[in-house]
Amino acid sequence: MRVLGLESSCDETAAAIVDDGRVVLADIVASQHEVHAKYGGVVPELASRAHILNVVPVVRAALERAGCSLAEIDGISVTNAPGLSGPLLVGLQTAKAMAWVTGKPLVGVHHLEGHMAAVYLEPDPPPMPHLALVVSGGHTSLVRVNDHAEVVELGATRDDAAGEAFDKGAKLLGLGYPGGVMIDKLAQTGDPTAVRFPKAMTAASTGAEFSFSGLKTSLLHHVRAHGIPEGQALADLCASYQAAIVEVLVRKTRRIAQRERLAHVQVCGGVAANSGLRAGLRAAGAEDGFRVYIPPPARCTDNAAMIAAAGYHRLLRGERAGLDLDAVPSLALPRPG
Ligand code: KG4
Ligand code: ZN
């Protein structure tokens, strides 16, 4: 089954064509980082306008790369939740128009379910059930993946997402947007033990919840007290801040993997591109005896191949969306019970 995937929930306009939820024929991403960089974050109205300009060229490019026509597509999968409402609507209306014109089946995909599907495109995907650590710009969740399209969120962040902690930290340090990439780069040459950050929600919390706002506040206090450092000191501060974020993510993940008795753990979402997190989780897995699966960095950040892969499993189950499919800007994953 050949699926066309469309993603426009935030600041990437992406289209991809994937066969049988496994074989990527085309994977096109138009990023808007330059549009938002000077604001230090995504400006929703500017994002909507950029999506409108990019969406048709991106779909055309994907079809061209795959060497097929719309008529040769078997289904259309689109991110319809959660995300920024204007940007979501651009992808959704485009997908609906294509479904209407071609008569092909349409499904809506939850963006986080899409992130979790990125690793299914790899040669050695995790078996079911497994644990997923989903870390993006807007979400931080631990999810029990019982099957494709059957997920249960065990816990999420109470305040900022891990990506937000990176982005807000980078903004504070004047590093631009998206901040995670900049902090990751600087951290490579820094000393992670140089600055001590409070351990966010350690012994007190044994659940699967996260909190990152305290960390961001301590960075703010540090900068107020010492100013923004330069050179090696900046690299040290970035390395320490990154280590504090990674430490919480790794500790919670290993605790919940143990509690749920899951021996396979995947990490996905933009922050899964972080070199410190990738290394930290692999080390924890080697120590605790769980296997770690992480998509390549380009499939951690927003793309449409993951949306096509997730949609494939829903189409396979016979799911079909009508042309009344709506964009839902905030939609949590299913919780237990
Ligand atoms: O999944 P994604 O592309 O978009 C959302 O669904 O939000 O994630 C974007 C987030 C941003 O917060 C960005 O700073 C972060 O992922 N990110 C990183 C890295 N690359 C992207 N964070 C840490 N290290 C990275 N290398
Ligand atoms: Zn995302």
PDB file of C-alpha atoms in Angstrom, residues 10-11 33 37 39-42 135-139 160-184 212 216 219 241 245 270-271 301:
ATOM      1  CA  CYS A  10       4.342  23.440  13.471  1.00  0.00           C
ATOM      2  CA  ASP A  11       7.111  24.967  11.366  1.00  0.00           C
ATOM      3  CA  HIS A  33      13.597  28.071  10.662  1.00  0.00           C
ATOM      4  CA  ALA A  37      14.767  32.593  13.902  1.00  0.00           C
ATOM      5  CA  TYR A  39      11.720  35.907  16.967  1.00  0.00           C
ATOM      6  CA  GLY A  40      13.351  33.119  18.984  1.00  0.00           C
ATOM      7  CA  GLY A  41      10.326  30.874  18.483  1.00  0.00           C
ATOM      8  CA  VAL A  42       7.542  29.969  16.072  1.00  0.00           C
ATOM      9  CA  VAL A 135      10.445  14.335  23.342  1.00  0.00           C
ATOM     10  CA  SER A 136       9.530  17.183  21.033  1.00  0.00           C
ATOM     11  CA  GLY A 137       9.245  20.934  21.088  1.00  0.00           C
ATOM     12  CA  GLY A 138       5.738  20.778  22.522  1.00  0.00           C
ATOM     13  CA  HIS A 139       5.556  17.403  24.295  1.00  0.00           C
ATOM     14  CA  ASP A 160       7.551  22.823  29.804  1.00  0.00           C
ATOM     15  CA  ALA A 161       8.452  20.164  27.243  1.00  0.00           C
ATOM     16  CA  ALA A 162      12.089  19.052  26.991  1.00  0.00           C
ATOM     17  CA  GLY A 163      12.379  20.814  23.619  1.00  0.00           C
ATOM     18  CA  GLU A 164      10.938  23.960  25.158  1.00  0.00           C
ATOM     19  CA  ALA A 165      13.564  23.764  27.919  1.00  0.00           C
ATOM     20  CA  PHE A 166      16.228  23.668  25.196  1.00  0.00           C
ATOM     21  CA  ASP A 167      14.596  26.431  23.145  1.00  0.00           C
ATOM     22  CA  LYS A 168      13.937  28.768  26.077  1.00  0.00           C
ATOM     23  CA  GLY A 169      17.429  28.115  27.469  1.00  0.00           C
ATOM     24  CA  ALA A 170      18.982  28.923  24.109  1.00  0.00           C
ATOM     25  CA  LYS A 171      16.902  32.081  23.803  1.00  0.00           C
ATOM     26  CA  LEU A 172      18.096  33.178  27.233  1.00  0.00           C
ATOM     27  CA  LEU A 173      21.693  32.615  26.139  1.00  0.00           C
ATOM     28  CA  GLY A 174      21.099  34.483  22.874  1.00  0.00           C
ATOM     29  CA  LEU A 175      21.735  31.385  20.750  1.00  0.00           C
ATOM     30  CA  GLY A 176      18.758  31.648  18.375  1.00  0.00           C
ATOM     31  CA  TYR A 177      16.123  29.148  17.264  1.00  0.00           C
ATOM     32  CA  PRO A 178      15.760  26.171  17.228  1.00  0.00           C
ATOM     33  CA  GLY A 179      17.742  26.162  20.425  1.00  0.00           C
ATOM     34  CA  GLY A 180      18.244  22.432  20.911  1.00  0.00           C
ATOM     35  CA  VAL A 181      20.576  22.147  17.955  1.00  0.00           C
ATOM     36  CA  MET A 182      22.680  25.120  19.119  1.00  0.00           C
ATOM     37  CA  ILE A 183      22.981  23.888  22.705  1.00  0.00           C
ATOM     38  CA  ASP A 184      23.803  20.365  21.492  1.00  0.00           C
ATOM     39  CA  PHE A 212      11.382  21.307  33.330  1.00  0.00           C
ATOM     40  CA  LYS A 216      14.821  26.973  33.027  1.00  0.00           C
ATOM     41  CA  LEU A 219      19.394  29.018  34.184  1.00  0.00           C
ATOM     42  CA  TYR A 241      22.237  22.521  31.119  1.00  0.00           C
ATOM     43  CA  ILE A 245      17.734  17.774  30.928  1.00  0.00           C
ATOM     44  CA  GLY A 270      13.048  16.482  17.841  1.00  0.00           C
ATOM     45  CA  VAL A 271      14.968  16.178  21.114  1.00  0.00           C
ATOM     46  CA  THR A 301      12.513  16.187  13.903  1.00  0.00           C
TER      47      THR A 301
END
